[in-house]
PDB file of C-alpha atoms in Angstrom:
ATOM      1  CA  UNK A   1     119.629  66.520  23.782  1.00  0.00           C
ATOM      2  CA  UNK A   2     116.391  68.025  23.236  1.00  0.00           C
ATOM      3  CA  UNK A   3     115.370  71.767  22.970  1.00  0.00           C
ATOM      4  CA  UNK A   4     111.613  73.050  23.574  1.00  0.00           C
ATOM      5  CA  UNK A   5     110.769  76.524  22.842  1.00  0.00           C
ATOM      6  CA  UNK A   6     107.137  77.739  23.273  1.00  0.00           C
ATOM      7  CA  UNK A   7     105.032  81.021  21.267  1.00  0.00           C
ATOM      8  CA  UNK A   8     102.083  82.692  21.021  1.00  0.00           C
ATOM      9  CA  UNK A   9     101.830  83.951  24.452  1.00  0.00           C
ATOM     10  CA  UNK A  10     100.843  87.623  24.548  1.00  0.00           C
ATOM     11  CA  UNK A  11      97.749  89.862  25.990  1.00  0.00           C
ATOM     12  CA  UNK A  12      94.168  89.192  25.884  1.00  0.00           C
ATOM     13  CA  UNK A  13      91.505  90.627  27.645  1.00  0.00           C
ATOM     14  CA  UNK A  14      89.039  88.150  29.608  1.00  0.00           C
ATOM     15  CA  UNK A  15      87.213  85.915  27.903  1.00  0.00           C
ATOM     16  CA  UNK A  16      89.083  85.750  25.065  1.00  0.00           C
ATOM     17  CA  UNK A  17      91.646  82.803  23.632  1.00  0.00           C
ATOM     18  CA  UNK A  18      95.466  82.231  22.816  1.00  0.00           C
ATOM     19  CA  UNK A  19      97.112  79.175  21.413  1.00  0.00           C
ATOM     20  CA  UNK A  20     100.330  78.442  22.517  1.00  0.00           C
ATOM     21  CA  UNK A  21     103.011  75.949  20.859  1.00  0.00           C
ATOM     22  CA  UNK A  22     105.686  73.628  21.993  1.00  0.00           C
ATOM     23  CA  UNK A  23     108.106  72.619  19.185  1.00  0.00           C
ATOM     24  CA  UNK A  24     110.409  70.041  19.983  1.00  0.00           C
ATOM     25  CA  UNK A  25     113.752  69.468  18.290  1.00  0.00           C
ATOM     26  CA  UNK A  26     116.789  66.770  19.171  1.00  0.00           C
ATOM     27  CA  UNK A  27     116.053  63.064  20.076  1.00  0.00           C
ATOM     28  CA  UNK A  28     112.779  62.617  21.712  1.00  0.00           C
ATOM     29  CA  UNK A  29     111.745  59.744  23.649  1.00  0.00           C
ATOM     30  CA  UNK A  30     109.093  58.015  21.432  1.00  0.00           C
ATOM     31  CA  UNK A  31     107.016  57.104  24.941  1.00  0.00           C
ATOM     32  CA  UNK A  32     107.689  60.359  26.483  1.00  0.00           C
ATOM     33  CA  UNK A  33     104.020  62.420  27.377  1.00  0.00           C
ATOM     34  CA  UNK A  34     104.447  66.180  27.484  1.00  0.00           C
ATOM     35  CA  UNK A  35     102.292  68.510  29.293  1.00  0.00           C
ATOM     36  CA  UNK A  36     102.134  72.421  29.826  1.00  0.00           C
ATOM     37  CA  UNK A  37     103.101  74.142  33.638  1.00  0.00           C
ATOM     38  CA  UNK A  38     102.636  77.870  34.666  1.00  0.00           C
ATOM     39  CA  UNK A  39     104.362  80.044  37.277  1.00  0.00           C
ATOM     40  CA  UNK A  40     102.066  83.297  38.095  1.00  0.00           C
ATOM     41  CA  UNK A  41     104.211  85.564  40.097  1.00  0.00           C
ATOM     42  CA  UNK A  42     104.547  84.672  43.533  1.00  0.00           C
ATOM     43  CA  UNK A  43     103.650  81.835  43.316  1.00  0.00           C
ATOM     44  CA  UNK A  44     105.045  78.335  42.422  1.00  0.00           C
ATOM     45  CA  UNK A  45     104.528  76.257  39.147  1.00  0.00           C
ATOM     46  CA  UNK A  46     102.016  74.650  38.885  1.00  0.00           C
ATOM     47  CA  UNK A  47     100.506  71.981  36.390  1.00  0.00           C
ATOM     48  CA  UNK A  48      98.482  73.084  34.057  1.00  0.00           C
ATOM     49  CA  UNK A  49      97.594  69.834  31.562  1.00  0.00           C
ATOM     50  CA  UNK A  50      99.839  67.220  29.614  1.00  0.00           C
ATOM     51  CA  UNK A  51      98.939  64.843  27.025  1.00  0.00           C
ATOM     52  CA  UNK A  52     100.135  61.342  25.894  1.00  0.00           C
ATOM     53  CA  UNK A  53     103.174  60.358  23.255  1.00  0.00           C
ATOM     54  CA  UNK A  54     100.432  58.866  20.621  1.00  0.00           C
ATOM     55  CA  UNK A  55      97.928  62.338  21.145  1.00  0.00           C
ATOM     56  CA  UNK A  56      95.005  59.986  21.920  1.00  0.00           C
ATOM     57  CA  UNK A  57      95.138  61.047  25.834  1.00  0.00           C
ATOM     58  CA  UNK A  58      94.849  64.077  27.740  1.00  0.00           C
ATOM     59  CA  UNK A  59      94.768  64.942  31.178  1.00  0.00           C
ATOM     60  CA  UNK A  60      93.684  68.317  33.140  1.00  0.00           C
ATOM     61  CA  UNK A  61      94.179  70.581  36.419  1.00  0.00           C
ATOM     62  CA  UNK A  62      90.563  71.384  37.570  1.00  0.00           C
ATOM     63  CA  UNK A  63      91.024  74.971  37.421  1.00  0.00           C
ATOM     64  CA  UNK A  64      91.596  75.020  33.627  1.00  0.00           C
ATOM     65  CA  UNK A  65      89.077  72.040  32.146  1.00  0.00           C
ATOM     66  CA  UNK A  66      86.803  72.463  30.075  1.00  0.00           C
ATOM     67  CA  UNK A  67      88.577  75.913  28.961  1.00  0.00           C
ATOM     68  CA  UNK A  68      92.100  74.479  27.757  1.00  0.00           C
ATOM     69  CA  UNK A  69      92.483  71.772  25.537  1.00  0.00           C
ATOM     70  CA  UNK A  70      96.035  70.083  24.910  1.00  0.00           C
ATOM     71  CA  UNK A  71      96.908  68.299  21.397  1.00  0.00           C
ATOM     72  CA  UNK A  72      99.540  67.150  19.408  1.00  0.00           C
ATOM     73  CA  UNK A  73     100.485  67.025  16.162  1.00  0.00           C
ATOM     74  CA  UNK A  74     100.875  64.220  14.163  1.00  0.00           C
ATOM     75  CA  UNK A  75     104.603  64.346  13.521  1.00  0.00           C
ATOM     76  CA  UNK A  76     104.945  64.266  17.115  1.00  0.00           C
ATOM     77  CA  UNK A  77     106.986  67.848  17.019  1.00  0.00           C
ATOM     78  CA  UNK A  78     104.666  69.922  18.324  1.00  0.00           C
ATOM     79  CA  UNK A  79     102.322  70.364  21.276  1.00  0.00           C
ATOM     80  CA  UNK A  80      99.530  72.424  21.464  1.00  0.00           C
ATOM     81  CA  UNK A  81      97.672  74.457  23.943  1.00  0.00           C
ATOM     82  CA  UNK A  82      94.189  75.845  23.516  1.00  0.00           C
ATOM     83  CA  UNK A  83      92.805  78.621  25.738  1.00  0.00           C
ATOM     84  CA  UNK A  84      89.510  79.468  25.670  1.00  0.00           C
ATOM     85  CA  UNK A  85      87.355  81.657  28.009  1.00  0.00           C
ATOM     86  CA  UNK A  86      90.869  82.964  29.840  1.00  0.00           C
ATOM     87  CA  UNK A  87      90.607  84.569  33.280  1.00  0.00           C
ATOM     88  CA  UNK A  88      92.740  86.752  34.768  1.00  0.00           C
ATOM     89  CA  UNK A  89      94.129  84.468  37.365  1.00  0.00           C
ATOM     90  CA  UNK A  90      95.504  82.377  34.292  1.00  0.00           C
ATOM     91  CA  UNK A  91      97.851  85.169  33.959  1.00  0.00           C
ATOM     92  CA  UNK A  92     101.397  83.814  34.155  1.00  0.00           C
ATOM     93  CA  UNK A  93     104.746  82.420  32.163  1.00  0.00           C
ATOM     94  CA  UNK A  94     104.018  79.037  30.571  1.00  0.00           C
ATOM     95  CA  UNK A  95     106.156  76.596  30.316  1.00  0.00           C
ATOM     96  CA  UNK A  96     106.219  73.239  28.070  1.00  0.00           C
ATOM     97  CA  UNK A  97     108.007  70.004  29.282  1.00  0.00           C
ATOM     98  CA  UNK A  98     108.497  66.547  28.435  1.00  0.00           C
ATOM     99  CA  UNK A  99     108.081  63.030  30.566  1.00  0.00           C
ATOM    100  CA  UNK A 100     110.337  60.410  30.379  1.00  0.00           C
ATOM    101  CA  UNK A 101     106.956  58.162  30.941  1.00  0.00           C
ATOM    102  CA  UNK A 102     104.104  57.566  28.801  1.00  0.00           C
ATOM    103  CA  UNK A 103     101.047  59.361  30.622  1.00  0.00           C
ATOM    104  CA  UNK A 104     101.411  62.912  31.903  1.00  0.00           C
ATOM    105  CA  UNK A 105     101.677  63.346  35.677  1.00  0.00           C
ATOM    106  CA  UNK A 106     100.592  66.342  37.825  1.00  0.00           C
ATOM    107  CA  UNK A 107     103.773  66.269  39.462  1.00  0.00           C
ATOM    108  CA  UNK A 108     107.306  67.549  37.601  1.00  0.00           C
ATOM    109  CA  UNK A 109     109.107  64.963  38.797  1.00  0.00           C
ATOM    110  CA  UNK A 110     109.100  62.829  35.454  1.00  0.00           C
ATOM    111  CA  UNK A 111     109.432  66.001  33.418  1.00  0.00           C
ATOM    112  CA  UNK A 112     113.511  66.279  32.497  1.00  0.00           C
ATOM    113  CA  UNK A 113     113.600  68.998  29.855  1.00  0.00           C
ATOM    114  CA  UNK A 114     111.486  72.728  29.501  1.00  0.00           C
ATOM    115  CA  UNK A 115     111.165  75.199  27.413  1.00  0.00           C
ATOM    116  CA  UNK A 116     112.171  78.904  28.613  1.00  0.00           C
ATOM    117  CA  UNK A 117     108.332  79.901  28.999  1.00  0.00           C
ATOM    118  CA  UNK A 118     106.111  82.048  27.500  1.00  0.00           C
ATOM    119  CA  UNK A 119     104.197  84.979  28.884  1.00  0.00           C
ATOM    120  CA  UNK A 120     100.295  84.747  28.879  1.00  0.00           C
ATOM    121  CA  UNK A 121      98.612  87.870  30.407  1.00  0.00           C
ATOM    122  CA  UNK A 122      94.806  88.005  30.810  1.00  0.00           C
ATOM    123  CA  UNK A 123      93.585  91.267  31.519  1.00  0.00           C
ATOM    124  CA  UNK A 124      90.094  92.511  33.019  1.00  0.00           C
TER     125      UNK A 124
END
Protein backbone atom coordinates (compact mmCIF):
# COMPACT_ATOMS: atom_id res chain seq x y z
CA UNK A 1 0.00 0.00 0.00
CA UNK A 2 1.23 3.35 -0.57
CA UNK A 3 -0.15 6.77 0.64
CA UNK A 4 0.75 10.25 -1.16
CA UNK A 5 -0.27 13.39 0.39
CA UNK A 6 0.71 16.74 -1.25
CA UNK A 7 1.27 20.68 0.59
CA UNK A 8 2.06 23.93 -0.01
CA UNK A 9 -0.69 24.81 -2.26
CA UNK A 10 -2.27 28.14 -1.34
CA UNK A 11 -2.80 31.80 -3.07
CA UNK A 12 -0.45 33.78 -5.03
CA UNK A 13 -0.95 36.54 -7.12
CA UNK A 14 0.50 36.32 -10.85
CA UNK A 15 3.80 36.07 -11.35
CA UNK A 16 4.70 34.83 -8.31
CA UNK A 17 5.90 31.03 -7.13
CA UNK A 18 4.70 28.04 -4.85
CA UNK A 19 6.43 24.78 -4.19
CA UNK A 20 4.42 21.97 -3.74
CA UNK A 21 5.44 18.42 -2.15
CA UNK A 22 4.59 14.83 -2.64
CA UNK A 23 5.65 12.61 0.31
CA UNK A 24 5.36 9.12 -0.21
CA UNK A 25 4.97 6.51 2.51
CA UNK A 26 4.30 2.41 2.24
CA UNK A 27 6.19 0.18 -0.32
CA UNK A 28 7.14 2.01 -3.37
CA UNK A 29 8.07 0.52 -6.54
CA UNK A 30 11.86 1.22 -6.84
CA UNK A 31 11.24 1.78 -10.94
CA UNK A 32 8.08 3.58 -10.47
CA UNK A 33 8.31 7.54 -12.14
CA UNK A 34 5.92 9.96 -10.49
CA UNK A 35 4.61 13.02 -12.01
CA UNK A 36 2.17 15.93 -10.91
CA UNK A 37 -1.73 16.28 -12.67
CA UNK A 38 -4.22 19.23 -12.18
CA UNK A 39 -8.01 19.46 -12.46
CA UNK A 40 -9.12 23.34 -12.91
CA UNK A 41 -12.81 23.39 -12.47
CA UNK A 42 -14.67 22.30 -15.31
CA UNK A 43 -12.47 20.88 -16.73
CA UNK A 44 -10.69 17.44 -16.77
CA UNK A 45 -7.17 16.49 -15.35
CA UNK A 46 -4.77 17.07 -17.04
CA UNK A 47 -0.89 16.33 -16.94
CA UNK A 48 1.06 18.66 -15.70
CA UNK A 49 4.93 17.07 -15.54
CA UNK A 50 6.44 13.75 -13.99
CA UNK A 51 9.89 12.80 -13.40
CA UNK A 52 11.93 9.52 -13.36
CA UNK A 53 12.54 6.88 -10.22
CA UNK A 54 16.51 7.84 -10.16
CA UNK A 55 15.57 12.04 -10.39
CA UNK A 56 17.94 12.30 -13.39
CA UNK A 57 14.79 12.74 -15.90
CA UNK A 58 12.04 15.02 -16.29
CA UNK A 59 9.41 15.49 -18.62
CA UNK A 60 6.86 18.56 -19.30
CA UNK A 61 3.24 19.66 -20.66
CA UNK A 62 3.99 22.65 -23.01
CA UNK A 63 1.83 24.94 -21.22
CA UNK A 64 3.92 24.82 -17.99
CA UNK A 65 7.86 24.48 -19.31
CA UNK A 66 10.15 26.48 -18.67
CA UNK A 67 7.99 27.82 -15.54
CA UNK A 68 7.68 24.44 -13.45
CA UNK A 69 10.40 22.35 -12.65
CA UNK A 70 9.85 18.72 -11.09
CA UNK A 71 12.62 17.04 -8.68
CA UNK A 72 13.13 14.53 -6.31
CA UNK A 73 14.76 13.98 -3.40
CA UNK A 74 17.39 11.81 -2.80
CA UNK A 75 15.74 9.37 -0.41
CA UNK A 76 13.32 8.86 -3.04
CA UNK A 77 10.29 10.06 -0.51
CA UNK A 78 9.54 13.08 -1.82
CA UNK A 79 8.66 14.83 -5.07
CA UNK A 80 8.88 18.23 -5.76
CA UNK A 81 7.15 20.82 -7.77
CA UNK A 82 8.50 24.25 -8.60
CA UNK A 83 6.28 27.07 -9.87
CA UNK A 84 7.60 29.95 -11.10
CA UNK A 85 6.04 32.88 -13.08
CA UNK A 86 2.27 31.30 -12.23
CA UNK A 87 -0.67 32.43 -14.35
CA UNK A 88 -3.97 32.46 -13.56
CA UNK A 89 -5.09 29.69 -15.79
CA UNK A 90 -2.70 27.42 -13.60
CA UNK A 91 -5.30 27.85 -11.05
CA UNK A 92 -6.55 24.42 -10.00
CA UNK A 93 -6.29 21.23 -7.37
CA UNK A 94 -3.00 19.38 -7.88
CA UNK A 95 -2.61 16.16 -7.61
CA UNK A 96 0.66 13.82 -7.21
CA UNK A 97 0.74 10.17 -8.57
CA UNK A 98 2.95 7.39 -9.07
CA UNK A 99 3.78 5.00 -12.34
CA UNK A 100 4.17 1.56 -12.14
CA UNK A 101 6.86 2.22 -15.16
CA UNK A 102 10.08 3.88 -15.16
CA UNK A 103 9.54 7.17 -17.35
CA UNK A 104 6.55 9.41 -16.71
CA UNK A 105 3.77 9.31 -19.31
CA UNK A 106 1.30 12.10 -20.29
CA UNK A 107 -1.39 9.76 -20.00
CA UNK A 108 -2.80 8.37 -16.31
CA UNK A 109 -3.08 5.19 -17.38
CA UNK A 110 0.24 3.85 -15.68
CA UNK A 111 -0.41 6.04 -12.66
CA UNK A 112 -2.15 3.50 -9.83
CA UNK A 113 -2.04 5.57 -6.65
CA UNK A 114 -2.77 9.74 -5.91
CA UNK A 115 -2.65 11.88 -3.47
CA UNK A 116 -6.02 13.80 -2.39
CA UNK A 117 -4.78 17.13 -4.18
CA UNK A 118 -3.84 20.30 -3.26
CA UNK A 119 -5.34 23.66 -4.09
CA UNK A 120 -3.13 26.17 -6.11
CA UNK A 121 -4.95 29.50 -6.85
CA UNK A 122 -3.26 32.18 -8.99
CA UNK A 123 -4.88 35.34 -8.81
CA UNK A 124 -4.67 38.55 -11.19
Amino acid sequence: QVELVESGGGLVQAGGSLRLSCAASGRTFKSGAMGWFRQAPGKEREFVGGISWSGSSTYYADSVKGRFTISRDNAKTTMYLQMDSLKPEDTAIYYCAQSNIVVPTAGPYNYNYWGQGTQVTVSS
